[in-house]
CSV table of C-alpha atoms and ligand atoms in Angstrom, one decimal:
chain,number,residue,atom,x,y,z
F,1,UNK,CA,226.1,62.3,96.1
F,2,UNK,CA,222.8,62.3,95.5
F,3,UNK,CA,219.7,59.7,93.8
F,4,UNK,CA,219.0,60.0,90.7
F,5,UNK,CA,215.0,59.1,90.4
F,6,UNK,CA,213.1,57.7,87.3
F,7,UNK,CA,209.2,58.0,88.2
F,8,UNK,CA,206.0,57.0,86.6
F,9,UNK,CA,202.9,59.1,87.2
F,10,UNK,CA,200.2,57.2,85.6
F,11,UNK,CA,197.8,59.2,86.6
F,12,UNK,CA,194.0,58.3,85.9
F,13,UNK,CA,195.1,55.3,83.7
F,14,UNK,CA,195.5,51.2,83.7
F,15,UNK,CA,193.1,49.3,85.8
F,16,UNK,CA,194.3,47.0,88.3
F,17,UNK,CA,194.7,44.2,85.8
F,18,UNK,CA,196.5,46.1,83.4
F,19,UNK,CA,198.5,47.6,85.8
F,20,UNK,CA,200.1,43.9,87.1
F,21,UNK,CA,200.7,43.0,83.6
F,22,UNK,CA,202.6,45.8,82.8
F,23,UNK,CA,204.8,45.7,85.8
F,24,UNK,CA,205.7,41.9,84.8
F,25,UNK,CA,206.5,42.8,81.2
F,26,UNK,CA,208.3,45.7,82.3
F,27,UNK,CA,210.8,44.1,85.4
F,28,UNK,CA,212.9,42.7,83.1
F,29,UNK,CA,213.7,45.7,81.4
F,30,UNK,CA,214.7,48.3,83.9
F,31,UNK,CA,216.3,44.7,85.9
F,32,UNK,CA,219.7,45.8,87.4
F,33,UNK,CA,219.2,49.3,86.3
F,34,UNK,CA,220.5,50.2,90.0
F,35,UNK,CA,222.0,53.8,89.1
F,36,UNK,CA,218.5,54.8,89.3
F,37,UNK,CA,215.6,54.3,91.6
F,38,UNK,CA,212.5,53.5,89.9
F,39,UNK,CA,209.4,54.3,91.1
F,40,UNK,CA,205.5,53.6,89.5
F,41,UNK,CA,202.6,56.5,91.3
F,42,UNK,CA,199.8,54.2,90.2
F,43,UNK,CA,195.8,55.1,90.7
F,44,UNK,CA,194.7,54.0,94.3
F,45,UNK,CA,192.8,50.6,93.4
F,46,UNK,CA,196.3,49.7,91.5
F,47,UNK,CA,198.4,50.3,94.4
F,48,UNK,CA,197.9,46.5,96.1
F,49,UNK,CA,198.5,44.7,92.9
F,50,UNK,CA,201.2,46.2,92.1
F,51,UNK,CA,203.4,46.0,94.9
F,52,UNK,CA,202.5,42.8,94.3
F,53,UNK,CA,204.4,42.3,91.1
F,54,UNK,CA,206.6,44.5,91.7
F,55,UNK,CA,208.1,42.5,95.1
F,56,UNK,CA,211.4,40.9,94.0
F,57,UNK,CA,212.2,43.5,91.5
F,58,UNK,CA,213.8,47.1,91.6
F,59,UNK,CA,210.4,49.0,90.9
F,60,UNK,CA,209.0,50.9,93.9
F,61,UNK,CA,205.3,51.6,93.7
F,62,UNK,CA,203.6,55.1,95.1
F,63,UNK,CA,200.3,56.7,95.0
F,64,UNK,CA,199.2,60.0,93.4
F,65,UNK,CA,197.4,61.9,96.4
F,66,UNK,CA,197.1,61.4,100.2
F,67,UNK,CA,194.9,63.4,102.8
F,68,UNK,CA,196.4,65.2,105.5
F,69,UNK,CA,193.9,63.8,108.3
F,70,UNK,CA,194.5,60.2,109.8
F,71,UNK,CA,190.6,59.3,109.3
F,72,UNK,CA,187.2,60.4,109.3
F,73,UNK,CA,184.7,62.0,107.3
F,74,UNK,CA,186.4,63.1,104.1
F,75,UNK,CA,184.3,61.0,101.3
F,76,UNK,CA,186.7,60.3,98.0
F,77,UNK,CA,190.5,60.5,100.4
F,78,UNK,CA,192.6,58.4,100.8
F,79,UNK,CA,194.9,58.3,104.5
F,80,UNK,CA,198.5,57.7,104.6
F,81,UNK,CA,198.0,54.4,106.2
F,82,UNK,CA,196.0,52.9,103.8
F,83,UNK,CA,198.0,53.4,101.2
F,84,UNK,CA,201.2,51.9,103.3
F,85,UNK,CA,199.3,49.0,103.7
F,86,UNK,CA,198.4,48.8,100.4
F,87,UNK,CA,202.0,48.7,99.3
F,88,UNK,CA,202.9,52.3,98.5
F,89,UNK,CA,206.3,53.4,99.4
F,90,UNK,CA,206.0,57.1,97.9
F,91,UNK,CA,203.7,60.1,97.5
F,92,UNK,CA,202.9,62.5,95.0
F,93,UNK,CA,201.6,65.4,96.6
F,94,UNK,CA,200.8,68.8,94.9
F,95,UNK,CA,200.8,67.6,91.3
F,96,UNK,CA,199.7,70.7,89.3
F,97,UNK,CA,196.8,69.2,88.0
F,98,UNK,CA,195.2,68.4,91.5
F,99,UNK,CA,196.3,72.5,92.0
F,100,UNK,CA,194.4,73.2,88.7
F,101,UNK,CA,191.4,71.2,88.9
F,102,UNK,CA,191.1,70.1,92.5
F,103,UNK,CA,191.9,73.1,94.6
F,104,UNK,CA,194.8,72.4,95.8
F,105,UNK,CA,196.7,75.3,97.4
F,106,UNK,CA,200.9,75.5,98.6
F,107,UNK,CA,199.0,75.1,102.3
F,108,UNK,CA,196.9,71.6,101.4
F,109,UNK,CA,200.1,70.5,100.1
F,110,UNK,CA,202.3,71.5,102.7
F,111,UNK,CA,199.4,69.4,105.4
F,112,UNK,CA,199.7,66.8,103.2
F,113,UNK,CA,203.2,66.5,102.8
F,114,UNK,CA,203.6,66.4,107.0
F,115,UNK,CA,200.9,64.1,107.0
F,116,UNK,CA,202.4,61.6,104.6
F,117,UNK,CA,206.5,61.9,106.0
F,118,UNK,CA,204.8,61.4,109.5
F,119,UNK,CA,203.0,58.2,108.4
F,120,UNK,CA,206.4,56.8,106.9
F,121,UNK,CA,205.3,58.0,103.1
F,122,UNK,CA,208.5,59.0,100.5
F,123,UNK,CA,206.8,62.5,99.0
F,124,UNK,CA,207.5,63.6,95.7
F,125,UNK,CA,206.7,67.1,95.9
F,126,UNK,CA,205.2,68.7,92.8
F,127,UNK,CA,205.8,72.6,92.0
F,128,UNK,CA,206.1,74.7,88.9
F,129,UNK,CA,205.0,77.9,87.2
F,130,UNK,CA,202.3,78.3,84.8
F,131,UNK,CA,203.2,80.2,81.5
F,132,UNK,CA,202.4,82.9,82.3
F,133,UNK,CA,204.9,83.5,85.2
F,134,UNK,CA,207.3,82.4,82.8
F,135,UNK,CA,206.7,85.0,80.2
F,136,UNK,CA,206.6,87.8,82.6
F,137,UNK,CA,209.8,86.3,84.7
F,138,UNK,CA,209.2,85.7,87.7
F,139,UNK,CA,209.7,81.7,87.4
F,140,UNK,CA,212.5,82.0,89.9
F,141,UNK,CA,210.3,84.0,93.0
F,142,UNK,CA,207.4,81.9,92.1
F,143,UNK,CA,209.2,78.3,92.5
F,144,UNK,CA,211.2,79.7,95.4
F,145,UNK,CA,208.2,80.6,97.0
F,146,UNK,CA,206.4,77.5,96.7
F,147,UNK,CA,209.4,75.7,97.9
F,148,UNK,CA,208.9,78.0,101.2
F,149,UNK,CA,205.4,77.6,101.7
F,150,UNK,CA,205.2,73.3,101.0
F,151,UNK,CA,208.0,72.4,103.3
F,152,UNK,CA,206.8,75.0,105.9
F,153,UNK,CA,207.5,73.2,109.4
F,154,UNK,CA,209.4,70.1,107.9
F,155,UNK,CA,212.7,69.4,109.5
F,156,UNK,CA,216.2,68.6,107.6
F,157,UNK,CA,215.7,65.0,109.1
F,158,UNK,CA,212.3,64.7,107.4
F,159,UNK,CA,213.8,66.3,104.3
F,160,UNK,CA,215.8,63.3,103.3
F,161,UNK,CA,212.6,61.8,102.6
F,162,UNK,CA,211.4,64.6,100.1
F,163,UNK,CA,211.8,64.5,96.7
F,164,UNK,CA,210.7,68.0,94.8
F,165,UNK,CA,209.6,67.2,91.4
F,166,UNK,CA,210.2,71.2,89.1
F,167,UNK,CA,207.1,70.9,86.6
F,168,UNK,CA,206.8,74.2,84.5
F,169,UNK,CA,202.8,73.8,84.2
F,170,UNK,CA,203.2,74.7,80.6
F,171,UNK,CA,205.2,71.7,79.9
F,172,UNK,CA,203.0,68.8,81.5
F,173,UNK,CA,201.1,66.8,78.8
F,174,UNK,CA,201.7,69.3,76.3
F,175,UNK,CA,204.6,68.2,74.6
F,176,UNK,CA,206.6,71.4,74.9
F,177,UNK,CA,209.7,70.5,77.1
F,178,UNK,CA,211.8,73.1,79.1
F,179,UNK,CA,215.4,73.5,77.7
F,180,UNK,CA,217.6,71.6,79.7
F,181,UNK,CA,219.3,75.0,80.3
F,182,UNK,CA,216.1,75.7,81.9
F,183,UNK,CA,215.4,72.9,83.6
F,184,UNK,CA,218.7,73.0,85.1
F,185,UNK,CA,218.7,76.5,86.3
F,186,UNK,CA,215.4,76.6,87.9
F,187,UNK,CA,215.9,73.2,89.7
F,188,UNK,CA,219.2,75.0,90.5
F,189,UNK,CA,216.8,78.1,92.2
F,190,UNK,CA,214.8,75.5,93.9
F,191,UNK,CA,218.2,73.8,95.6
F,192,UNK,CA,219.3,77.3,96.3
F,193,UNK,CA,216.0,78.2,98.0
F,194,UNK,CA,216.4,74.4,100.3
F,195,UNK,CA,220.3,75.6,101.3
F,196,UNK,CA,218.7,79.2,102.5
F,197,UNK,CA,216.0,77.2,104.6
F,198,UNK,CA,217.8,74.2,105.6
F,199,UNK,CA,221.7,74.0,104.6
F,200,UNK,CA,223.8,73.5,102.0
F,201,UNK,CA,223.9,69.8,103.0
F,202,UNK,CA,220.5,69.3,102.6
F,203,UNK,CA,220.5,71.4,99.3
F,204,UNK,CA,223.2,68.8,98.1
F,205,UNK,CA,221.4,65.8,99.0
F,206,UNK,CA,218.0,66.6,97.7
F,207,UNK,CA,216.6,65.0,94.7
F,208,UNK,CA,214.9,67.5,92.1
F,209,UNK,CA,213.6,66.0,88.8
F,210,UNK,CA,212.5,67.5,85.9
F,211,UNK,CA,209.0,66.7,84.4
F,212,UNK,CA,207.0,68.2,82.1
F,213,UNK,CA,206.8,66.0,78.2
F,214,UNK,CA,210.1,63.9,79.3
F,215,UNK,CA,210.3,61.4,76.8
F,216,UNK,CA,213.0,58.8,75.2
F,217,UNK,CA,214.0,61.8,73.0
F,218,UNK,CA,214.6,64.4,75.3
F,219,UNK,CA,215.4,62.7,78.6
F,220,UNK,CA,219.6,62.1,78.3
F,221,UNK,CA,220.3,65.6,77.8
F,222,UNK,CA,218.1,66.8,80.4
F,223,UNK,CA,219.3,64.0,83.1
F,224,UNK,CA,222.9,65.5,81.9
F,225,UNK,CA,222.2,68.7,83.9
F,226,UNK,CA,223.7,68.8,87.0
F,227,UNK,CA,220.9,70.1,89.2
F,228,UNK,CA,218.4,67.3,87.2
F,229,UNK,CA,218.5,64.3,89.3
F,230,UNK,CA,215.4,62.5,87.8
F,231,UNK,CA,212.6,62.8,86.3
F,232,UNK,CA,208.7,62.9,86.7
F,233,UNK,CA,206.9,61.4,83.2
F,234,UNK,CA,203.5,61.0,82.5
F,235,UNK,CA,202.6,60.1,79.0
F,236,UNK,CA,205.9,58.5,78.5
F,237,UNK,CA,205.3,56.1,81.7
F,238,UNK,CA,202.3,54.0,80.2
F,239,UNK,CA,204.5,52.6,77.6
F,240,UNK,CA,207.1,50.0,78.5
F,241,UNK,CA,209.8,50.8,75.8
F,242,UNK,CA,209.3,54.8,76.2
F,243,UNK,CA,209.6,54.6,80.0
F,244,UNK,CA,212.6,51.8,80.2
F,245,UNK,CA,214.5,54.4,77.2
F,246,UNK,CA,214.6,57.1,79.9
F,247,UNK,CA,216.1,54.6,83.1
F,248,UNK,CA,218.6,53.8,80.4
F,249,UNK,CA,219.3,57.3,79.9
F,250,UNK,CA,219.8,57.7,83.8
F,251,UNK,CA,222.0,54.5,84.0
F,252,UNK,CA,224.1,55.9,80.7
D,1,PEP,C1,203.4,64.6,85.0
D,1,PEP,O1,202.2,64.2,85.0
D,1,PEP,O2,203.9,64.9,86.0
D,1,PEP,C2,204.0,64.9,83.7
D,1,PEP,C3,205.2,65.4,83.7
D,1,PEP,O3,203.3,64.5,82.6
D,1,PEP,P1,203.9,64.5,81.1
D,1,PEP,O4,205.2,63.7,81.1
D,1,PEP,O5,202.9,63.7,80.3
D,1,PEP,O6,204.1,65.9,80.6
């Protein structure tokens, strides 16, 4: 019913040249791996070479970051436009680490999400709580909130477009991975929170991955979870075995 989704966020790693070579090694081994979309969020300079290698093959390239305005005098962003032309299909937006060390706030996110599904952008929306939400439990009001708050003013139609990523903060490059129990039940919140705004349609349709330390290891037994419809991998989507392991586990 809905897409499963296997994406890479290289964050601030591989230069252009590395990144072409690594798409060409790694086509062939994610080749016809169709029960899941892959999808590469490469640094911006990457972005034009590789859409470039990845043209012909199943790998979909996106960017990491996009500003909400069209143009003008914002030194160091990047506009939706550019990075279409560029090549990029999809979007991060709100990745907790631009939250953490960039100042990102639910209402930057929520601009830049309308900006980028306006332009023509796929945006794979990034929310999560930090530890220590967790600890004192109030994950579930926290994600449910953020879910509010970023898609603020998008319609159902613009939805289909969306994909929300769960990332507990605690989990991302840490190495500690949520239980699949508990990746499972707070994606589940997160779908519960789209049918309250939108409809149980859209709740059913939506992609929500998992990320936070997926790796080869861990990644079937999350993917089993019925509300875990992909992932979002970090360290594991710089190496070509690691990252073609988890499409596997998604085609299983
Ligand atoms: C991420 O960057 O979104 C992420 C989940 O990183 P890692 O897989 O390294 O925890």
């Amino acid at each position: 019913m809905r897409k499963t989704v296997i994406a890479g966020n290289w964050k601030m790693n591989m230069t252009p040249k590395a990144a072409g070579e690594f798409i060409h090694a790694l086509a062939p081994m994610v080749k016809g791996k169709d029960k899941c979309d892959v999808v590469l969020c490469v640094p911006f300079v990457d972005i034009a070479v590789a859409a470039e290698a990845a043209k012909g093959t199943n790998i979909k390239i996106g960017a990491q970051n996009v500003h909400f305005e069209a143009k003008g005098a914002f030194t160091g962003e990047i506009a939706a436009d550019m990075l279409l032309e560029a090549g990029a299909e999809y979007v991060i937006i709100g990745h907790s680490e631009r939250r953490q060390y960039f100042g990102e706030t639910d209402e930057t996110v929520n601009l830049r999400t309308k900006a980028a599904l306006a332009a023509g952008l796929k945006v794979i929306l990034c929310l999560g709580e930090v530890k220590e939400q967790r600890l004192s439990g109030i994950t579930d009001e926290v994600v449910a909130m953020q879910t509010k708050l970023d898609l603020a003013g998008i319609s159902e139609e613009q939805l289909k477009n969306v994909i929300i990523a769960y990332e507990p903060v605690w989990a991302i490059g840490t190495g500690l991975t949520a239980t699949p129990e508990q990746a499972d039940e707070t994606c589940g919140v997160i779908r519960k929170t789209v049918a309250a705004i939108y409809s149980k349609k859209a709740a059913d349709e939506i992609t929500i991955q998992y990320g936070g330390s997926m790796n080869d290891g861990n990644a079937a037994e999350l993917l089993a979870k019925a509300n875990v419809d992909g992932g979002l991998i970090g360290g594991a989507s710089l190496k070509t075995d690691k990252f073609t392991a988890i499409v596997d586990a998604a085609n299983a």
